Structure formats: C-alpha cells, structure tokens
PDB file of C-alpha atoms in Angstrom:
ATOM      1  CA  MET A   1      42.822 121.632 111.156  1.00  0.00           C
ATOM      2  CA  TYR A   2      45.486 124.208 110.351  1.00  0.00           C
ATOM      3  CA  ILE A   3      49.121 123.106 110.141  1.00  0.00           C
ATOM      4  CA  ASP A   4      51.701 125.846 110.391  1.00  0.00           C
ATOM      5  CA  MET A   5      54.174 125.151 107.598  1.00  0.00           C
ATOM      6  CA  LYS A   6      57.666 126.526 108.068  1.00  0.00           C
ATOM      7  CA  ALA A   7      59.769 127.710 105.146  1.00  0.00           C
ATOM      8  CA  TYR A   8      62.543 125.411 103.990  1.00  0.00           C
ATOM      9  CA  SER A   9      65.947 126.453 105.319  1.00  0.00           C
ATOM     10  CA  THR A  10      68.279 128.573 103.242  1.00  0.00           C
ATOM     11  CA  ASP A  11      70.845 125.784 103.540  1.00  0.00           C
ATOM     12  CA  LEU A  12      68.508 123.246 101.921  1.00  0.00           C
ATOM     13  CA  ARG A  13      67.563 125.723  99.212  1.00  0.00           C
ATOM     14  CA  GLN A  14      71.241 126.363  98.427  1.00  0.00           C
ATOM     15  CA  LYS A  15      71.974 122.609  98.279  1.00  0.00           C
ATOM     16  CA  ILE A  16      69.200 122.166  95.702  1.00  0.00           C
ATOM     17  CA  ILE A  17      70.560 125.051  93.599  1.00  0.00           C
ATOM     18  CA  ASP A  18      74.123 123.672  93.829  1.00  0.00           C
ATOM     19  CA  ALA A  19      72.993 120.168  92.867  1.00  0.00           C
ATOM     20  CA  HIS A  20      71.083 121.582  89.895  1.00  0.00           C
ATOM     21  CA  ASN A  21      74.069 123.686  88.774  1.00  0.00           C
ATOM     22  CA  ASN A  22      76.330 120.590  89.059  1.00  0.00           C
ATOM     23  CA  GLN A  23      73.804 118.672  86.902  1.00  0.00           C
ATOM     24  CA  GLU A  24      73.308 116.006  89.564  1.00  0.00           C
ATOM     25  CA  GLY A  25      69.882 115.070  88.242  1.00  0.00           C
ATOM     26  CA  SER A  26      66.650 116.302  86.775  1.00  0.00           C
ATOM     27  CA  GLN A  27      64.318 118.562  88.698  1.00  0.00           C
ATOM     28  CA  ARG A  28      62.142 115.551  89.512  1.00  0.00           C
ATOM     29  CA  GLN A  29      65.167 113.585  90.780  1.00  0.00           C
ATOM     30  CA  LEU A  30      66.331 116.530  92.894  1.00  0.00           C
ATOM     31  CA  ALA A  31      62.867 116.845  94.417  1.00  0.00           C
ATOM     32  CA  LYS A  32      62.911 113.160  95.342  1.00  0.00           C
ATOM     33  CA  ARG A  33      66.496 113.329  96.653  1.00  0.00           C
ATOM     34  CA  PHE A  34      65.842 116.328  98.905  1.00  0.00           C
ATOM     35  CA  ARG A  35      62.305 115.190  99.820  1.00  0.00           C
ATOM     36  CA  VAL A  36      60.551 118.294  98.567  1.00  0.00           C
ATOM     37  CA  SER A  37      57.854 118.737  95.935  1.00  0.00           C
ATOM     38  CA  LEU A  38      58.659 119.145  92.271  1.00  0.00           C
ATOM     39  CA  SER A  39      56.794 122.461  92.230  1.00  0.00           C
ATOM     40  CA  PHE A  40      59.035 123.733  95.057  1.00  0.00           C
ATOM     41  CA  VAL A  41      62.174 122.876  93.043  1.00  0.00           C
ATOM     42  CA  GLN A  42      60.711 124.530  89.953  1.00  0.00           C
ATOM     43  CA  SER A  43      59.732 127.725  91.758  1.00  0.00           C
ATOM     44  CA  LEU A  44      63.074 127.835  93.616  1.00  0.00           C
ATOM     45  CA  LEU A  45      65.015 127.566  90.356  1.00  0.00           C
ATOM     46  CA  ARG A  46      62.802 130.166  88.698  1.00  0.00           C
ATOM     47  CA  ARG A  47      63.255 132.548  91.621  1.00  0.00           C
ATOM     48  CA  PHE A  48      67.033 131.979  91.697  1.00  0.00           C
ATOM     49  CA  HIS A  49      67.371 132.666  87.961  1.00  0.00           C
ATOM     50  CA  PHE A  50      65.297 135.876  88.097  1.00  0.00           C
ATOM     51  CA  SER A  51      66.388 137.386  91.410  1.00  0.00           C
ATOM     52  CA  GLY A  52      69.601 135.534  92.276  1.00  0.00           C
ATOM     53  CA  THR A  53      68.382 134.748  95.794  1.00  0.00           C
ATOM     54  CA  VAL A  54      67.357 131.537  97.532  1.00  0.00           C
ATOM     55  CA  GLU A  55      65.957 133.078 100.731  1.00  0.00           C
ATOM     56  CA  ALA A  56      62.318 132.484 101.550  1.00  0.00           C
ATOM     57  CA  LYS A  57      59.911 135.285 100.843  1.00  0.00           C
ATOM     58  CA  PRO A  58      58.530 136.997 103.946  1.00  0.00           C
ATOM     59  CA  HIS A  59      55.140 135.809 105.137  1.00  0.00           C
ATOM     60  CA  SER A  60      52.558 138.055 103.580  1.00  0.00           C
ATOM     61  CA  GLY A  61      49.236 136.506 104.449  1.00  0.00           C
ATOM     62  CA  GLY A  62      47.011 135.795 107.369  1.00  0.00           C
ATOM     63  CA  GLN A  63      45.447 138.010 109.948  1.00  0.00           C
ATOM     64  CA  SER A  64      47.475 140.456 111.947  1.00  0.00           C
ATOM     65  CA  ALA A  65      47.882 139.869 115.668  1.00  0.00           C
ATOM     66  CA  LYS A  66      44.964 141.047 117.796  1.00  0.00           C
ATOM     67  CA  LEU A  67      47.192 142.173 120.680  1.00  0.00           C
ATOM     68  CA  ASN A  68      50.556 143.901 120.788  1.00  0.00           C
ATOM     69  CA  SER A  69      53.323 142.813 123.179  1.00  0.00           C
ATOM     70  CA  GLU A  70      52.213 145.193 125.954  1.00  0.00           C
ATOM     71  CA  GLN A  71      48.679 143.834 125.815  1.00  0.00           C
ATOM     72  CA  MET A  72      49.986 140.246 125.820  1.00  0.00           C
ATOM     73  CA  THR A  73      51.946 141.090 128.971  1.00  0.00           C
ATOM     74  CA  LEU A  74      48.776 142.521 130.471  1.00  0.00           C
ATOM     75  CA  VAL A  75      46.931 139.250 129.740  1.00  0.00           C
ATOM     76  CA  ALA A  76      49.695 137.337 131.514  1.00  0.00           C
ATOM     77  CA  LEU A  77      49.385 139.644 134.521  1.00  0.00           C
ATOM     78  CA  LEU A  78      45.592 139.299 134.555  1.00  0.00           C
ATOM     79  CA  VAL A  79      45.832 135.504 134.590  1.00  0.00           C
ATOM     80  CA  GLU A  80      48.562 135.587 137.213  1.00  0.00           C
ATOM     81  CA  SER A  81      46.549 137.875 139.476  1.00  0.00           C
ATOM     82  CA  ASP A  82      43.399 135.737 139.248  1.00  0.00           C
ATOM     83  CA  ASN A  83      43.959 132.339 137.700  1.00  0.00           C
ATOM     84  CA  ASP A  84      40.419 131.333 138.610  1.00  0.00           C
ATOM     85  CA  ALA A  85      38.901 133.865 136.187  1.00  0.00           C
ATOM     86  CA  THR A  86      36.952 132.548 133.212  1.00  0.00           C
ATOM     87  CA  LEU A  87      37.954 133.465 129.684  1.00  0.00           C
ATOM     88  CA  LEU A  88      35.007 135.852 129.464  1.00  0.00           C
ATOM     89  CA  GLU A  89      36.061 137.559 132.699  1.00  0.00           C
ATOM     90  CA  LEU A  90      39.593 137.930 131.333  1.00  0.00           C
ATOM     91  CA  CYS A  91      38.163 139.460 128.135  1.00  0.00           C
ATOM     92  CA  GLU A  92      36.163 141.978 130.165  1.00  0.00           C
ATOM     93  CA  ARG A  93      39.150 142.899 132.337  1.00  0.00           C
ATOM     94  CA  LEU A  94      41.367 143.338 129.283  1.00  0.00           C
ATOM     95  CA  GLN A  95      38.756 145.621 127.728  1.00  0.00           C
ATOM     96  CA  GLN A  96      38.554 147.685 130.943  1.00  0.00           C
ATOM     97  CA  LYS A  97      42.321 148.051 131.316  1.00  0.00           C
ATOM     98  CA  ALA A  98      43.514 148.276 127.704  1.00  0.00           C
ATOM     99  CA  GLY A  99      40.383 149.222 125.769  1.00  0.00           C
ATOM    100  CA  VAL A 100      40.764 146.194 123.493  1.00  0.00           C
ATOM    101  CA  LYS A 101      37.808 143.904 122.897  1.00  0.00           C
ATOM    102  CA  ILE A 102      38.539 140.287 121.953  1.00  0.00           C
ATOM    103  CA  SER A 103      36.404 137.169 121.884  1.00  0.00           C
ATOM    104  CA  ARG A 104      36.481 134.339 124.392  1.00  0.00           C
ATOM    105  CA  ALA A 105      37.982 132.050 121.732  1.00  0.00           C
ATOM    106  CA  THR A 106      40.766 134.546 121.013  1.00  0.00           C
ATOM    107  CA  MET A 107      41.514 134.812 124.731  1.00  0.00           C
ATOM    108  CA  GLY A 108      41.717 131.011 124.882  1.00  0.00           C
ATOM    109  CA  ARG A 109      44.220 130.932 122.007  1.00  0.00           C
ATOM    110  CA  ILE A 110      46.279 133.713 123.600  1.00  0.00           C
ATOM    111  CA  THR A 111      46.465 131.947 126.978  1.00  0.00           C
ATOM    112  CA  GLN A 112      47.540 128.757 125.186  1.00  0.00           C
ATOM    113  CA  LYS A 113      50.145 130.642 123.169  1.00  0.00           C
ATOM    114  CA  LEU A 114      51.542 132.166 126.376  1.00  0.00           C
ATOM    115  CA  ASN A 115      51.438 128.727 128.096  1.00  0.00           C
ATOM    116  CA  LEU A 116      49.246 130.162 130.834  1.00  0.00           C
ATOM    117  CA  THR A 117      47.254 127.685 132.848  1.00  0.00           C
ATOM    118  CA  ARG A 118      44.122 128.680 134.614  1.00  0.00           C
ATOM    119  CA  LYS A 119      43.359 126.626 137.722  1.00  0.00           C
ATOM    120  CA  LYS A 120      39.683 126.416 138.375  1.00  0.00           C
ATOM    121  CA  LYS A 121      38.476 125.965 141.933  1.00  0.00           C
ATOM    122  CA  GLN A 122      36.835 122.615 142.540  1.00  0.00           C
ATOM    123  CA  TYR A 123      33.559 123.017 144.352  1.00  0.00           C
ATOM    124  CA  MET A 124      32.621 119.718 145.987  1.00  0.00           C
ATOM    125  CA  PRO A 125      29.283 119.232 147.703  1.00  0.00           C
ATOM    126  CA  VAL A 126      29.505 118.461 151.408  1.00  0.00           C
ATOM    127  CA  SER A 127      29.013 114.760 151.941  1.00  0.00           C
ATOM    128  CA  ASP A 128      26.363 113.377 154.304  1.00  0.00           C
ATOM    129  CA  THR A 129      28.657 110.589 155.427  1.00  0.00           C
ATOM    130  CA  PRO A 130      31.810 111.614 157.300  1.00  0.00           C
ATOM    131  CA  SER A 131      34.983 110.484 155.561  1.00  0.00           C
ATOM    132  CA  GLU A 132      35.990 108.157 158.430  1.00  0.00           C
ATOM    133  CA  TYR A 133      32.853 106.072 157.810  1.00  0.00           C
ATOM    134  CA  LYS A 134      33.487 105.982 154.049  1.00  0.00           C
ATOM    135  CA  ASN A 135      36.934 104.549 154.693  1.00  0.00           C
ATOM    136  CA  LEU A 136      35.398 101.838 156.897  1.00  0.00           C
ATOM    137  CA  GLU A 137      32.831 101.008 154.211  1.00  0.00           C
ATOM    138  CA  GLN A 138      35.569 100.580 151.648  1.00  0.00           C
ATOM    139  CA  SER A 139      37.663  98.334 153.888  1.00  0.00           C
ATOM    140  CA  ILE A 140      34.714  96.138 154.972  1.00  0.00           C
ATOM    141  CA  GLY A 141      33.019  96.099 151.590  1.00  0.00           C
ATOM    142  CA  GLN A 142      29.501  96.656 152.970  1.00  0.00           C
ATOM    143  CA  PRO A 143      27.710  99.903 153.726  1.00  0.00           C
ATOM    144  CA  LEU A 144      27.388 100.760 157.392  1.00  0.00           C
ATOM    145  CA  GLU A 145      24.035 101.359 159.019  1.00  0.00           C
ATOM    146  CA  PRO A 146      23.745 104.913 160.428  1.00  0.00           C
TER     147      PRO A 146
END
C-alpha cells in the first residue's frame, strides 16, 4: 500500500530552526518535541546551514501523469455521456478521440481521482411469480400453490 506523504509545512520547519538557534534542546529533543524524526531535524539543519532555506525541495520522483488536463476533461465527458460504459470501453473511446492508450487500471484510477461514478445497469431476470403473489407469500409465511 502506498501512502502519499506530504512535506512538512514551512512554518513547522522554521519553528524547528528557531528552537535550535535559541538552544532550546538537542536535536533529539527537538525531534521529540515537534514529533518529527531525528533524521528530518538533522537534514533540515544541514540544509539551512548550507543553503539558508527551510522550504521543502520540489518533488522530483515518481511517474509523470499519463493524461494532461484536456485529456482528463475528455475522460470526464466520456463518463458523463455514457456512465454505463466499462473501463475498457472508456479506454477505447479515449484512444479513438485523443489518440492516447491507457490501461483499464489507469482508467480506474483516473475516474477515482476525478470522483466520477459509473452507474452500471442492473439486469434482473424476469420472475416466474408475479410480484403480487410474492408479497402474499411473505405476509402468510407459506408458499402459494399455483
């Protein structure tokens, strides 16, 4: 399971630097006080001393997005126009309209990210017993003879 870790706020980083400069405790004590790891305090202090900044570094890893904003909008329109389409059908339609091929799993993640719900039609087999008789069976408690 992947947990998306957010960078600590600049405010928290500055408080740690200020507390260290005011000699309010050791690095280990500061880590405990601000509920961060000792290695974070050490790297923050090292970075502050070398570069003079406490801001978080920009994210530099991970895969780039598969779709740009226009293509994401197109996915939303495709789902809106036919919310009964399967993920594979949405992938095929996206490839036809935008020329971008993505997997079914990627389409699933994109629809989740966009908070798009797909309502599937419920196909129910036709019952032999009319519903009025079923209601009678439930109220009496015994099956009726046809």
